[in-house]
């Protein structure tokens, strides 16, 4: 059976026949089976994976076989079929444990969708090498791994540990926190602090928290630029770990509230990110929406055709206060639980996470849940049960992406940690589909223009139809990626194949839930696009005759339901 039904909603150029221009108007036109009327394009003998340009430059539209999908997606689709592809996306922080080409390749093969570089650590030259390697990987192997640059932000943190990757602080030990610049090696039990005003601001009796309480000290004495502290909660000190100090049970933040969100060093890093053409810039310690607006206009002025997305990291009390407008202004958000847990009581972090994830979905912005998902795997090859439960909860909340930090940057088992994220995501997604455990979420309209509202209606209808008809996949043809994001937002049961014309949009879509992005040069003629896609996918055994597909497009604003011929 090869049946196709189509509903076309055209806003700007209505053809002579009566075509409804509004969802509330007369019933959709049901056209006759399409593929009987159409010659199916023959698949070229073996359509090559088009090597990615990786700078967002579309492939020449004249190339008829231009089609880009990575080997891992391809293998996954072939092995397990559409239904069991992973919907939750995975972000890996790249550090000394994973910066080599083979290590990066292993992560890409393991499911890394986005590589994060943290400008708190390493030099720009180091980061440039990582970016170049990821680019090469995309170029040579057809991956679409996006690059996210994370700014340092101007919070108080420790310095490097004189070359050590970590140092143990034991109970009762006396450590010196100092703003002095030591020119040779650090004296024993001494930690550098980056903030000049540190010794002035802290008081004897204050509690000093490293990484939000992973290690705790009590301030016992101030001697000029040095602050002597006693370790009260032992643990591992990591280079450049964040520091907060607490007095009478509250966070002391008058001083660091004066520090700018984007420091002068951050601006240089941002210039670097723009020059390198990273896909996402994640801004640490965002306090208000203004800083996002400011950064976006800076990026726009610096690179006119840049499509760098700005991700707001929610990791401070102020960001929670201004949450809605921050998310509204940004292109996405990160639940940065590491620092967030240092600013609000730990028991409030889960509720904050749930609120941020829900709000992002309502506002149609991708959201990443980050930090300590598999913290114990920095040292051990298996996660704790509690960590698996935490990952499951983030997947169940249907966050767009999960992120590894220390686990992939400097841990001993980066690939194993990624495997855990992948297998837990797959299992929970399956459980949730089979048991229909999700609560329906009210998704308010987000578009400002009528055409955007039509797109929203089309996508929510298509997603609902896909669930009710149990289709195998939704195909979306989208130049900007907007229609794909609207479909992803509906979190349908089936995967969404997103066909887009540029590598840059393809990489951006790689952060969003349920999207399998392909680069394909297509035309405004949906019938020929569909036939070409079917031919290309069939030639690679990615789909087969009879698969039920819903296709939508942002050029035509249409919905079509059909069996693959
Ligand atoms: N480029 C790098 N070079 C060296 N070490 C790194 C690098 N990136 C990360 N790390 C190590 O991995 C750990 C965890 O990384 P992560 O990106 O979470 O940093 P973080 O310092 O906790 O800051 P943030 O709050 O920005 O996440 C770091 O504390 C650091 O020890
Ligand atoms: C990711 C990050 O910055 C944090 O958790 O603090
Ligand atoms: K950072
Ligand atoms: Mg942080």
Coordinates of C-alpha atoms and ligand atoms in Angstrom, one line a residue:
X1 CA 0.0 0.0 0.0
X2 CA 1.4 3.3 -0.9
X3 CA -1.0 6.0 0.2
X4 CA -0.3 9.6 0.7
X5 CA -2.6 12.2 2.3
X6 CA -1.6 15.8 2.4
X7 CA -2.8 18.9 4.0
X8 CA -1.3 22.1 2.7
X9 CA -1.5 25.3 4.4
X10 CA -0.2 28.1 2.4
X11 CA -0.1 31.6 3.7
X12 CA 1.6 33.8 1.2
X13 CA 1.0 32.4 -2.2
X14 CA -2.3 30.6 -2.3
X15 CA -2.7 28.6 -5.5
X16 CA -5.8 29.1 -7.6
X17 CA -7.7 26.2 -5.9
X18 CA -9.3 26.8 -2.5
X19 CA -6.7 25.9 0.1
X20 CA -7.4 26.6 3.7
X21 CA -5.3 29.4 5.1
X22 CA -6.1 28.7 8.7
X23 CA -6.3 25.6 10.8
X24 CA -9.9 26.4 11.8
X25 CA -11.1 26.6 8.2
X26 CA -12.6 23.9 6.0
X27 CA -11.2 20.3 6.2
X28 CA -7.8 19.6 4.7
X29 CA -7.6 18.7 1.1
X30 CA -6.9 15.0 0.9
X31 CA -5.0 14.4 -2.3
X32 CA -4.8 11.2 -4.2
X33 CA -1.9 8.9 -3.6
X34 CA 1.1 10.8 -4.6
X35 CA 3.6 8.2 -5.5
X36 CA 1.6 6.6 -8.1
X37 CA 1.6 9.9 -9.9
X38 CA 5.2 10.5 -9.6
X39 CA 8.2 8.8 -11.0
X40 CA 10.5 7.9 -8.2
X41 CA 14.0 9.2 -8.7
X42 CA 16.5 6.4 -9.0
X43 CA 19.1 6.2 -6.3
X44 CA 22.5 7.0 -7.7
X45 CA 24.5 3.8 -7.4
X46 CA 25.8 4.7 -4.0
X47 CA 25.1 8.3 -2.9
X48 CA 28.3 9.3 -1.2
X49 CA 28.3 11.0 2.2
X50 CA 29.1 14.5 1.3
X51 CA 32.1 15.6 3.1
X52 CA 31.2 18.4 5.4
X53 CA 32.4 21.9 4.8
X54 CA 31.9 22.4 8.5
X55 CA 31.8 26.1 8.4
X56 CA 28.1 26.4 7.6
X57 CA 28.7 26.8 3.9
X58 CA 26.0 24.9 2.1
X59 CA 27.0 22.4 -0.4
X60 CA 26.5 23.5 -3.9
X61 CA 22.8 23.1 -4.6
X62 CA 23.7 21.6 -8.0
X63 CA 25.1 18.5 -6.5
X64 CA 22.2 16.1 -6.7
X65 CA 23.6 13.4 -4.4
X66 CA 24.6 15.8 -1.6
X67 CA 23.5 14.1 1.5
X68 CA 25.2 14.1 4.9
X69 CA 24.6 11.7 7.8
X70 CA 27.2 10.2 10.1
X71 CA 28.1 6.5 10.2
X72 CA 27.0 6.1 13.8
X73 CA 23.4 7.4 13.2
X74 CA 23.4 5.2 10.1
X75 CA 24.4 2.1 12.0
X76 CA 22.0 2.8 14.8
X77 CA 19.1 3.2 12.4
X78 CA 20.0 0.1 10.5
X79 CA 20.5 -2.0 13.6
X80 CA 17.6 -1.0 15.8
X81 CA 15.2 0.7 13.5
X82 CA 13.7 4.1 13.9
X83 CA 11.9 3.5 17.2
X84 CA 15.0 2.8 19.2
X85 CA 17.2 5.7 18.2
X86 CA 18.3 7.8 21.2
X87 CA 16.3 11.0 21.7
X88 CA 18.2 12.6 24.5
X89 CA 21.4 14.4 23.3
X90 CA 24.8 14.1 24.9
X91 CA 27.3 16.9 25.6
X92 CA 30.9 16.0 26.6
X93 CA 33.4 18.4 28.2
X94 CA 36.7 17.9 26.5
X95 CA 39.8 18.0 28.7
X96 CA 43.2 16.3 29.0
X97 CA 41.5 12.9 29.1
X98 CA 39.8 13.3 25.8
X99 CA 41.6 15.9 23.7
X100 CA 43.3 13.6 21.3
X101 CA 41.9 12.8 17.8
X102 CA 41.3 9.1 18.6
X103 CA 39.8 10.0 22.0
X104 CA 37.4 12.5 20.4
X105 CA 36.5 10.0 17.7
X106 CA 35.7 7.4 20.4
X107 CA 33.4 9.9 22.0
X108 CA 31.7 10.7 18.7
X109 CA 31.2 7.0 18.0
X110 CA 29.9 6.7 21.6
X111 CA 27.2 9.3 20.9
X112 CA 28.7 12.7 21.7
X113 CA 26.5 15.3 20.0
X114 CA 28.2 18.4 21.3
X115 CA 31.8 18.9 22.5
X116 CA 32.1 21.5 25.2
X117 CA 35.3 23.4 25.8
X118 CA 35.5 25.2 29.2
X119 CA 37.6 28.4 29.0
X120 CA 38.2 28.2 32.8
X121 CA 40.9 25.7 31.9
X122 CA 43.7 25.5 29.3
X123 CA 45.0 28.0 26.9
X124 CA 43.3 29.3 23.7
X125 CA 45.9 27.4 21.7
X126 CA 44.9 24.2 23.5
X127 CA 41.2 24.9 22.8
X128 CA 41.9 25.7 19.1
X129 CA 43.5 22.3 18.7
X130 CA 40.5 20.6 20.1
X131 CA 38.2 22.6 17.8
X132 CA 40.4 21.7 14.8
X133 CA 40.2 18.0 15.7
X134 CA 36.5 18.0 16.1
X135 CA 36.2 19.8 12.7
X136 CA 38.5 17.2 11.1
X137 CA 36.4 14.4 12.6
X138 CA 33.2 15.9 11.2
X139 CA 34.9 16.5 7.9
X140 CA 36.4 13.0 7.6
X141 CA 33.7 10.9 9.1
X142 CA 30.5 12.8 8.4
X143 CA 29.8 13.6 12.0
X144 CA 27.9 16.8 13.0
X145 CA 29.5 17.2 16.4
X146 CA 28.7 20.8 17.5
X147 CA 31.2 22.9 19.5
X148 CA 30.1 24.7 22.6
X149 CA 32.4 27.2 24.2
X150 CA 31.8 27.9 27.9
X151 CA 33.0 31.2 29.4
X152 CA 34.9 31.4 32.6
X153 CA 32.8 34.1 34.1
X154 CA 34.1 36.3 36.9
X155 CA 33.3 34.3 40.0
X156 CA 35.9 33.5 42.7
X157 CA 37.9 30.3 42.0
X158 CA 41.1 28.6 43.0
X159 CA 44.2 28.7 40.8
X160 CA 45.9 25.7 39.2
X161 CA 47.4 23.2 41.6
X162 CA 50.9 23.6 40.4
X163 CA 50.4 21.0 37.7
X164 CA 48.5 18.4 39.7
X165 CA 45.2 17.2 38.4
X166 CA 43.8 17.0 41.9
X167 CA 44.9 17.2 45.6
X168 CA 43.3 15.6 48.6
X169 CA 42.4 17.8 51.6
X170 CA 42.0 15.8 54.8
X171 CA 39.9 16.5 57.8
X172 CA 41.5 18.9 60.2
X173 CA 44.4 19.9 57.9
X174 CA 45.4 23.6 57.8
X175 CA 45.4 25.1 54.3
X176 CA 46.4 28.6 53.2
X177 CA 44.2 30.4 50.6
X178 CA 46.3 33.2 49.2
X179 CA 46.0 36.0 46.6
X180 CA 49.8 36.2 46.4
X181 CA 51.4 35.4 43.0
X182 CA 53.8 32.5 43.6
X183 CA 56.4 32.6 40.9
X184 CA 57.8 29.1 41.4
X185 CA 56.1 26.0 42.9
X186 CA 53.2 26.4 45.3
X187 CA 54.1 25.7 49.0
X188 CA 52.5 22.6 50.5
X189 CA 48.8 23.0 51.5
X190 CA 48.5 26.3 49.7
X191 CA 45.9 27.4 47.2
X192 CA 45.9 30.4 45.0
X193 CA 42.7 32.5 44.8
X194 CA 41.9 34.6 41.7
X195 CA 40.0 37.4 43.4
X196 CA 42.2 40.3 44.7
X197 CA 39.7 41.3 47.4
X198 CA 39.4 37.8 48.9
X199 CA 41.4 38.3 52.1
X200 CA 39.6 41.5 52.8
X201 CA 36.1 40.1 52.2
X202 CA 36.3 36.9 54.2
X203 CA 36.0 36.9 58.0
X204 CA 37.3 34.6 60.7
X205 CA 34.5 32.0 61.3
X206 CA 33.3 32.1 57.7
X207 CA 32.7 28.8 56.0
X208 CA 34.6 28.3 52.7
X209 CA 33.0 25.9 50.2
X210 CA 34.9 24.4 47.3
X211 CA 32.7 23.4 44.3
X212 CA 29.6 24.0 46.3
X213 CA 30.5 21.9 49.3
X214 CA 32.5 19.0 47.8
X215 CA 35.2 20.2 50.3
X216 CA 34.7 22.6 53.2
X217 CA 37.0 24.8 55.3
X218 CA 36.5 27.1 58.2
X219 CA 38.4 30.4 58.2
X220 CA 40.6 30.5 61.3
X221 CA 43.0 33.4 60.7
X222 CA 43.8 36.2 58.3
X223 CA 47.5 37.1 57.8
X224 CA 47.9 39.9 55.1
X225 CA 47.1 38.3 51.7
X226 CA 46.8 34.8 53.3
X227 CA 43.7 33.2 54.8
X228 CA 44.3 30.2 57.0
X229 CA 41.6 27.7 57.0
X230 CA 40.9 24.3 58.6
X231 CA 39.4 21.5 56.5
X232 CA 36.1 20.5 58.0
X233 CA 34.8 18.3 55.2
X234 CA 37.6 16.4 53.4
X235 CA 37.7 15.8 49.7
X236 CA 39.4 16.2 46.4
X237 CA 40.5 19.7 45.3
X238 CA 40.4 20.2 41.5
X239 CA 42.3 22.9 39.6
X240 CA 40.3 26.2 39.4
X241 CA 37.5 24.9 41.5
X242 CA 34.8 27.4 42.4
X243 CA 34.9 29.0 45.8
X244 CA 32.0 30.5 47.8
X245 CA 32.0 31.7 51.4
X246 CA 29.1 31.6 53.8
X247 CA 28.5 33.5 57.0
X248 CA 25.8 32.6 59.5
X249 CA 24.2 30.1 57.1
X250 CA 24.0 32.5 54.1
X251 CA 26.0 33.0 51.0
X252 CA 28.2 36.1 51.2
X253 CA 27.8 37.7 47.8
X254 CA 27.9 41.5 48.1
X255 CA 31.3 41.6 46.5
X256 CA 31.1 39.1 43.7
X257 CA 27.7 40.5 42.8
X258 CA 29.7 43.6 41.7
X259 CA 31.8 41.6 39.3
X260 CA 30.7 41.7 35.6
X261 CA 29.0 38.6 34.2
X262 CA 31.4 38.8 31.2
X263 CA 34.9 39.7 32.3
X264 CA 37.6 41.2 30.1
X265 CA 39.1 37.8 29.7
X266 CA 35.7 36.4 28.7
X267 CA 35.4 39.0 25.9
X268 CA 38.7 37.9 24.5
X269 CA 37.5 34.3 24.7
X270 CA 34.3 35.3 23.0
X271 CA 36.3 37.0 20.2
X272 CA 38.2 33.7 19.9
X273 CA 35.0 31.7 19.7
X274 CA 33.5 34.0 17.1
X275 CA 36.7 33.8 15.0
X276 CA 36.7 30.0 15.3
X277 CA 33.0 29.8 14.4
X278 CA 31.9 27.8 17.4
X279 CA 28.2 26.8 17.3
X280 CA 27.3 27.7 20.9
X281 CA 28.6 30.1 23.5
X282 CA 27.5 29.3 27.0
X283 CA 27.6 32.2 29.4
X284 CA 28.5 31.4 33.0
X285 CA 26.8 33.1 35.9
X286 CA 24.2 35.0 33.9
X287 CA 22.3 37.4 36.2
X288 CA 19.9 39.1 33.8
X289 CA 18.6 39.1 30.3
X290 CA 20.5 42.2 29.4
X291 CA 23.8 40.5 29.3
X292 CA 22.4 38.0 26.8
X293 CA 21.0 40.8 24.6
X294 CA 24.3 42.6 24.8
X295 CA 26.3 39.5 23.8
X296 CA 23.9 38.7 21.0
X297 CA 24.3 42.1 19.5
X298 CA 28.1 41.9 19.9
X299 CA 28.2 38.6 18.0
X300 CA 25.9 40.0 15.3
X301 CA 28.1 43.1 14.9
X302 CA 31.3 41.0 14.8
X303 CA 30.2 38.5 12.3
X304 CA 27.3 39.4 10.1
X305 CA 26.4 35.9 9.0
X306 CA 27.3 34.2 12.2
X307 CA 24.8 31.8 13.6
X308 CA 26.3 31.3 17.1
X309 CA 23.7 30.5 19.6
X310 CA 23.9 31.8 23.1
X311 CA 23.2 29.4 26.0
X312 CA 22.4 30.9 29.4
X313 CA 23.9 29.0 32.2
X314 CA 21.6 29.0 35.2
X315 CA 23.9 28.8 38.2
X316 CA 23.2 31.7 40.4
X317 CA 20.4 33.1 42.7
X318 CA 20.0 36.0 40.3
X319 CA 19.5 33.8 37.3
X320 CA 16.7 32.0 39.1
X321 CA 15.1 35.3 40.0
X322 CA 15.1 36.5 36.3
X323 CA 14.6 33.0 34.9
X324 CA 11.8 33.6 32.4
X325 CA 13.2 36.6 30.7
X326 CA 16.7 35.1 30.6
X327 CA 15.5 32.0 28.9
X328 CA 13.2 34.0 26.6
X329 CA 16.2 36.1 25.4
X330 CA 18.7 33.2 25.1
X331 CA 18.8 30.5 22.5
X332 CA 18.9 27.8 25.1
X333 CA 19.8 27.2 28.8
X334 CA 22.0 24.9 30.9
X335 CA 21.0 23.8 34.4
X336 CA 24.6 24.2 35.8
X337 CA 24.0 22.3 39.0
X338 CA 27.6 22.5 40.1
X339 CA 27.6 26.2 40.9
X340 CA 23.9 26.4 41.4
X341 CA 24.2 23.9 44.3
X342 CA 26.8 26.2 45.8
X343 CA 24.4 29.2 45.7
X344 CA 21.2 27.6 46.8
X345 CA 20.6 24.8 49.4
X346 CA 21.3 21.5 47.7
X347 CA 17.8 20.2 48.4
X348 CA 16.4 23.0 46.3
X349 CA 18.4 22.0 43.2
X350 CA 16.0 19.3 42.0
X351 CA 13.0 21.6 42.0
X352 CA 15.0 24.3 40.2
X353 CA 16.1 21.8 37.6
X354 CA 12.5 20.7 37.0
X355 CA 11.3 24.3 36.7
X356 CA 14.1 25.3 34.2
X357 CA 13.5 22.2 32.1
X358 CA 9.8 22.8 31.9
X359 CA 10.2 26.5 31.2
X360 CA 12.6 25.9 28.4
X361 CA 10.2 23.5 26.7
X362 CA 7.4 25.9 27.0
X363 CA 9.5 28.7 25.5
X364 CA 10.9 26.3 22.9
X365 CA 14.6 26.6 23.9
X366 CA 16.9 23.6 24.2
X367 CA 18.0 22.7 27.7
X368 CA 21.0 20.9 29.0
X369 CA 21.2 19.2 32.5
X370 CA 24.8 19.4 33.7
X371 CA 27.2 18.5 36.4
X372 CA 27.8 15.5 38.6
X373 CA 25.5 13.2 36.6
X374 CA 28.1 10.4 36.9
X375 CA 30.6 12.1 39.2
X376 CA 31.9 8.8 40.8
X377 CA 32.9 7.7 37.3
X378 CA 35.8 10.1 37.4
X379 CA 37.5 7.4 39.4
X380 CA 35.4 4.3 39.1
X381 CA 34.3 2.3 36.0
X382 CA 30.7 1.9 37.2
X383 CA 28.2 4.5 38.4
X384 CA 26.4 4.5 41.7
X385 CA 22.7 3.5 41.7
X386 CA 21.9 7.1 42.8
X387 CA 23.7 8.5 39.8
X388 CA 21.8 6.3 37.4
X389 CA 18.6 7.4 39.1
X390 CA 19.6 11.0 38.6
X391 CA 20.3 10.5 34.9
X392 CA 17.0 8.7 34.6
X393 CA 15.1 11.6 36.2
X394 CA 16.7 14.1 33.7
X395 CA 15.7 11.9 30.8
X396 CA 12.2 11.4 32.2
X397 CA 11.9 15.2 32.5
X398 CA 12.7 15.1 28.8
X399 CA 15.6 17.5 28.9
X400 CA 17.1 18.0 25.5
X401 CA 20.6 17.0 26.6
X402 CA 22.7 15.6 29.4
X403 CA 26.3 16.8 30.0
X404 CA 29.5 15.2 31.2
X405 CA 32.0 17.5 32.9
X406 CA 34.9 16.0 34.9
X407 CA 33.8 12.5 33.9
X408 CA 34.9 13.2 30.3
X409 CA 37.4 16.1 30.8
X410 CA 39.7 14.5 33.3
X411 CA 38.2 11.2 34.5
X412 CA 39.6 7.8 34.0
X413 CA 36.5 6.3 32.2
X414 CA 35.2 8.9 29.7
X415 CA 33.9 6.4 27.2
X416 CA 32.3 4.3 29.8
X417 CA 30.6 7.3 31.3
X418 CA 29.2 8.2 27.9
X419 CA 28.0 4.6 27.4
X420 CA 26.1 4.8 30.7
X421 CA 24.4 8.1 29.6
X422 CA 23.5 6.5 26.3
X423 CA 22.1 3.2 27.7
X424 CA 20.2 4.9 30.5
X425 CA 18.7 7.4 28.1
X426 CA 17.6 4.6 25.7
X427 CA 16.1 2.5 28.4
X428 CA 14.2 5.3 30.1
X429 CA 12.9 6.7 26.8
X430 CA 11.7 3.2 25.8
X431 CA 10.0 2.7 29.2
X432 CA 8.3 6.0 28.9
X433 CA 7.0 5.4 25.4
X434 CA 5.7 1.9 26.2
X435 CA 4.0 3.0 29.3
X436 CA 3.0 6.5 28.1
X437 CA 4.1 7.8 31.4
X438 CA 4.4 11.4 30.4
X439 CA 2.2 14.1 31.6
X440 CA 0.8 16.2 28.7
X441 CA 2.4 19.6 28.9
X442 CA 0.6 22.7 27.9
X443 CA 2.7 24.3 25.2
X444 CA 1.8 28.0 24.8
X445 CA 2.2 29.7 21.5
X446 CA 5.7 31.1 21.1
X447 CA 5.6 32.7 17.7
X448 CA 5.0 36.4 17.1
X449 CA 4.0 36.3 13.5
X450 CA 1.0 34.6 12.0
X451 CA 3.2 32.4 9.8
X452 CA 5.0 31.2 12.9
X453 CA 1.7 30.4 14.6
X454 CA 0.8 28.3 11.6
X455 CA 4.1 26.5 11.8
X456 CA 3.3 25.7 15.5
X457 CA -0.1 24.4 14.6
X458 CA 1.3 22.2 11.9
X459 CA 4.0 20.8 14.1
X460 CA 1.7 20.1 17.1
X461 CA -0.8 18.5 14.7
X462 CA 1.9 16.5 13.0
X463 CA 3.3 15.3 16.3
X464 CA -0.2 14.3 17.5
X465 CA -0.9 12.5 14.3
X466 CA 2.4 10.7 14.5
X467 CA 1.6 9.4 17.9
X468 CA -2.0 8.5 17.1
X469 CA -1.2 6.8 13.8
X470 CA 2.0 5.3 15.3
X471 CA 4.1 6.4 12.3
X472 CA 7.7 5.4 12.0
X473 CA 9.2 8.8 11.6
X474 CA 8.5 12.4 11.0
X475 CA 10.4 14.1 8.2
X476 CA 10.9 17.8 8.4
X477 CA 12.5 19.9 5.6
X478 CA 13.7 23.1 7.2
X479 CA 16.1 25.7 6.1
X480 CA 16.5 27.6 9.4
X481 CA 15.8 24.6 11.7
X482 CA 12.8 26.4 13.3
X483 CA 10.2 23.8 12.2
X484 CA 12.5 21.1 13.5
X485 CA 12.7 22.7 16.9
X486 CA 8.9 23.1 17.1
X487 CA 8.5 19.4 16.4
X488 CA 11.2 18.5 18.9
X489 CA 9.3 20.6 21.5
X490 CA 6.2 18.3 21.1
X491 CA 8.4 15.3 22.1
X492 CA 6.6 12.8 19.8
X493 CA 7.0 9.1 20.1
X494 CA 8.8 8.6 16.8
X495 CA 12.2 10.1 15.8
X496 CA 12.3 13.3 13.7
X497 CA 14.5 13.2 10.6
X498 CA 15.4 16.9 10.1
X499 CA 16.7 17.7 6.6
X500 CA 18.4 21.0 6.3
X501 CA 20.6 22.6 3.7
X502 CA 23.6 23.8 5.8
X503 CA 26.1 22.0 8.0
X504 CA 25.8 24.7 10.6
X505 CA 22.0 24.3 11.1
X506 CA 22.6 20.5 11.1
X507 CA 25.1 20.9 14.0
X508 CA 22.8 23.2 15.9
X509 CA 19.9 20.7 15.6
X510 CA 22.2 18.1 17.1
X511 CA 21.5 19.6 20.6
X512 CA 17.8 19.2 20.4
X513 CA 15.7 16.3 21.7
X514 CA 14.7 13.6 19.2
X515 CA 16.1 15.2 16.0
X516 CA 18.2 13.2 13.6
X517 CA 19.8 15.9 11.5
X518 CA 20.8 15.3 7.9
X519 CA 22.2 17.8 5.5
X520 CA 20.5 17.6 2.1
X521 CA 20.2 20.2 -0.6
X522 CA 16.6 20.4 -1.4
X523 CA 14.3 22.5 -3.5
X524 CA 10.9 24.1 -2.9
X525 CA 9.2 21.2 -4.6
X526 CA 8.2 18.8 -1.8
X527 CA 7.3 16.0 -4.1
X528 CA 10.7 15.9 -5.6
X529 CA 12.3 16.4 -2.2
X530 CA 10.4 13.4 -0.8
X531 CA 11.2 11.2 -3.7
X532 CA 14.8 12.1 -3.5
X533 CA 15.0 11.5 0.2
X534 CA 13.2 8.2 -0.1
X535 CA 15.6 7.1 -2.8
X536 CA 18.7 8.2 -0.9
X537 CA 17.6 6.6 2.4
X538 CA 16.4 3.4 0.8
X539 CA 19.7 3.1 -1.1
X540 CA 21.4 3.1 2.3
X541 CA 18.9 0.8 3.9
X542 CA 17.8 3.4 6.3
X543 CA 14.1 3.1 5.4
X544 CA 12.2 0.5 3.6
X545 CA 9.0 0.3 1.5
X546 CA 5.9 0.5 3.6
X547 CA 7.4 2.6 6.5
X548 CA 4.8 5.1 7.5
X549 CA 6.1 8.7 7.5
X550 CA 4.7 12.1 8.2
X551 CA 6.4 14.9 6.3
X552 CA 6.3 18.6 7.1
X553 CA 8.1 21.5 5.5
X554 CA 8.7 25.1 6.3
X555 CA 8.6 26.2 2.7
X556 CA 5.2 24.9 2.0
X557 CA 3.7 24.7 5.5
X558 CA 2.2 21.4 4.8
X559 CA 1.6 18.0 6.4
X560 CA 1.7 14.8 4.3
X561 CA 1.2 11.3 5.6
X562 CA 2.5 8.5 3.4
X563 CA 3.9 5.0 3.2
X564 CA 7.4 4.9 1.8
X565 CA 6.9 3.7 -1.8
Ligands
LIG1 N1 40.6 22.1 29.2 C1 40.9 21.6 30.4 N2 42.1 21.4 30.8 C2 42.4 20.9 32.0 N3 41.4 20.4 32.9 C3 40.2 20.6 32.5 C4 39.8 21.1 31.3 N4 38.5 21.2 31.2 C5 38.0 20.6 32.3 N5 39.0 20.2 33.1 C6 39.0 19.5 34.4 O1 37.7 18.9 34.5 C7 37.0 19.4 35.7 C8 35.5 19.5 35.4 O2 35.3 20.3 34.3 P1 34.2 21.4 34.3 O3 34.1 21.8 32.9 O4 32.9 20.9 34.9 O5 34.8 22.5 35.1 P2 34.5 23.3 36.4 O6 35.9 23.8 36.8 O7 33.8 22.5 37.4 O8 33.7 24.6 36.0 P3 32.3 24.9 35.5 O9 31.5 25.5 36.6 O10 32.5 25.9 34.4 O11 31.7 23.7 34.9 C9 37.7 20.7 36.0 O12 37.6 21.0 37.3 C10 39.1 20.5 35.6 O13 39.8 19.8 36.6
LIG2 C1 28.5 23.4 34.3 C2 28.7 24.4 35.3 O1 29.2 25.5 35.0 C3 28.3 24.1 36.7 O2 27.6 23.1 36.9 O3 28.6 25.0 37.5
LIG3 K1 32.9 27.7 32.8
LIG4 MG1 29.7 26.6 36.8

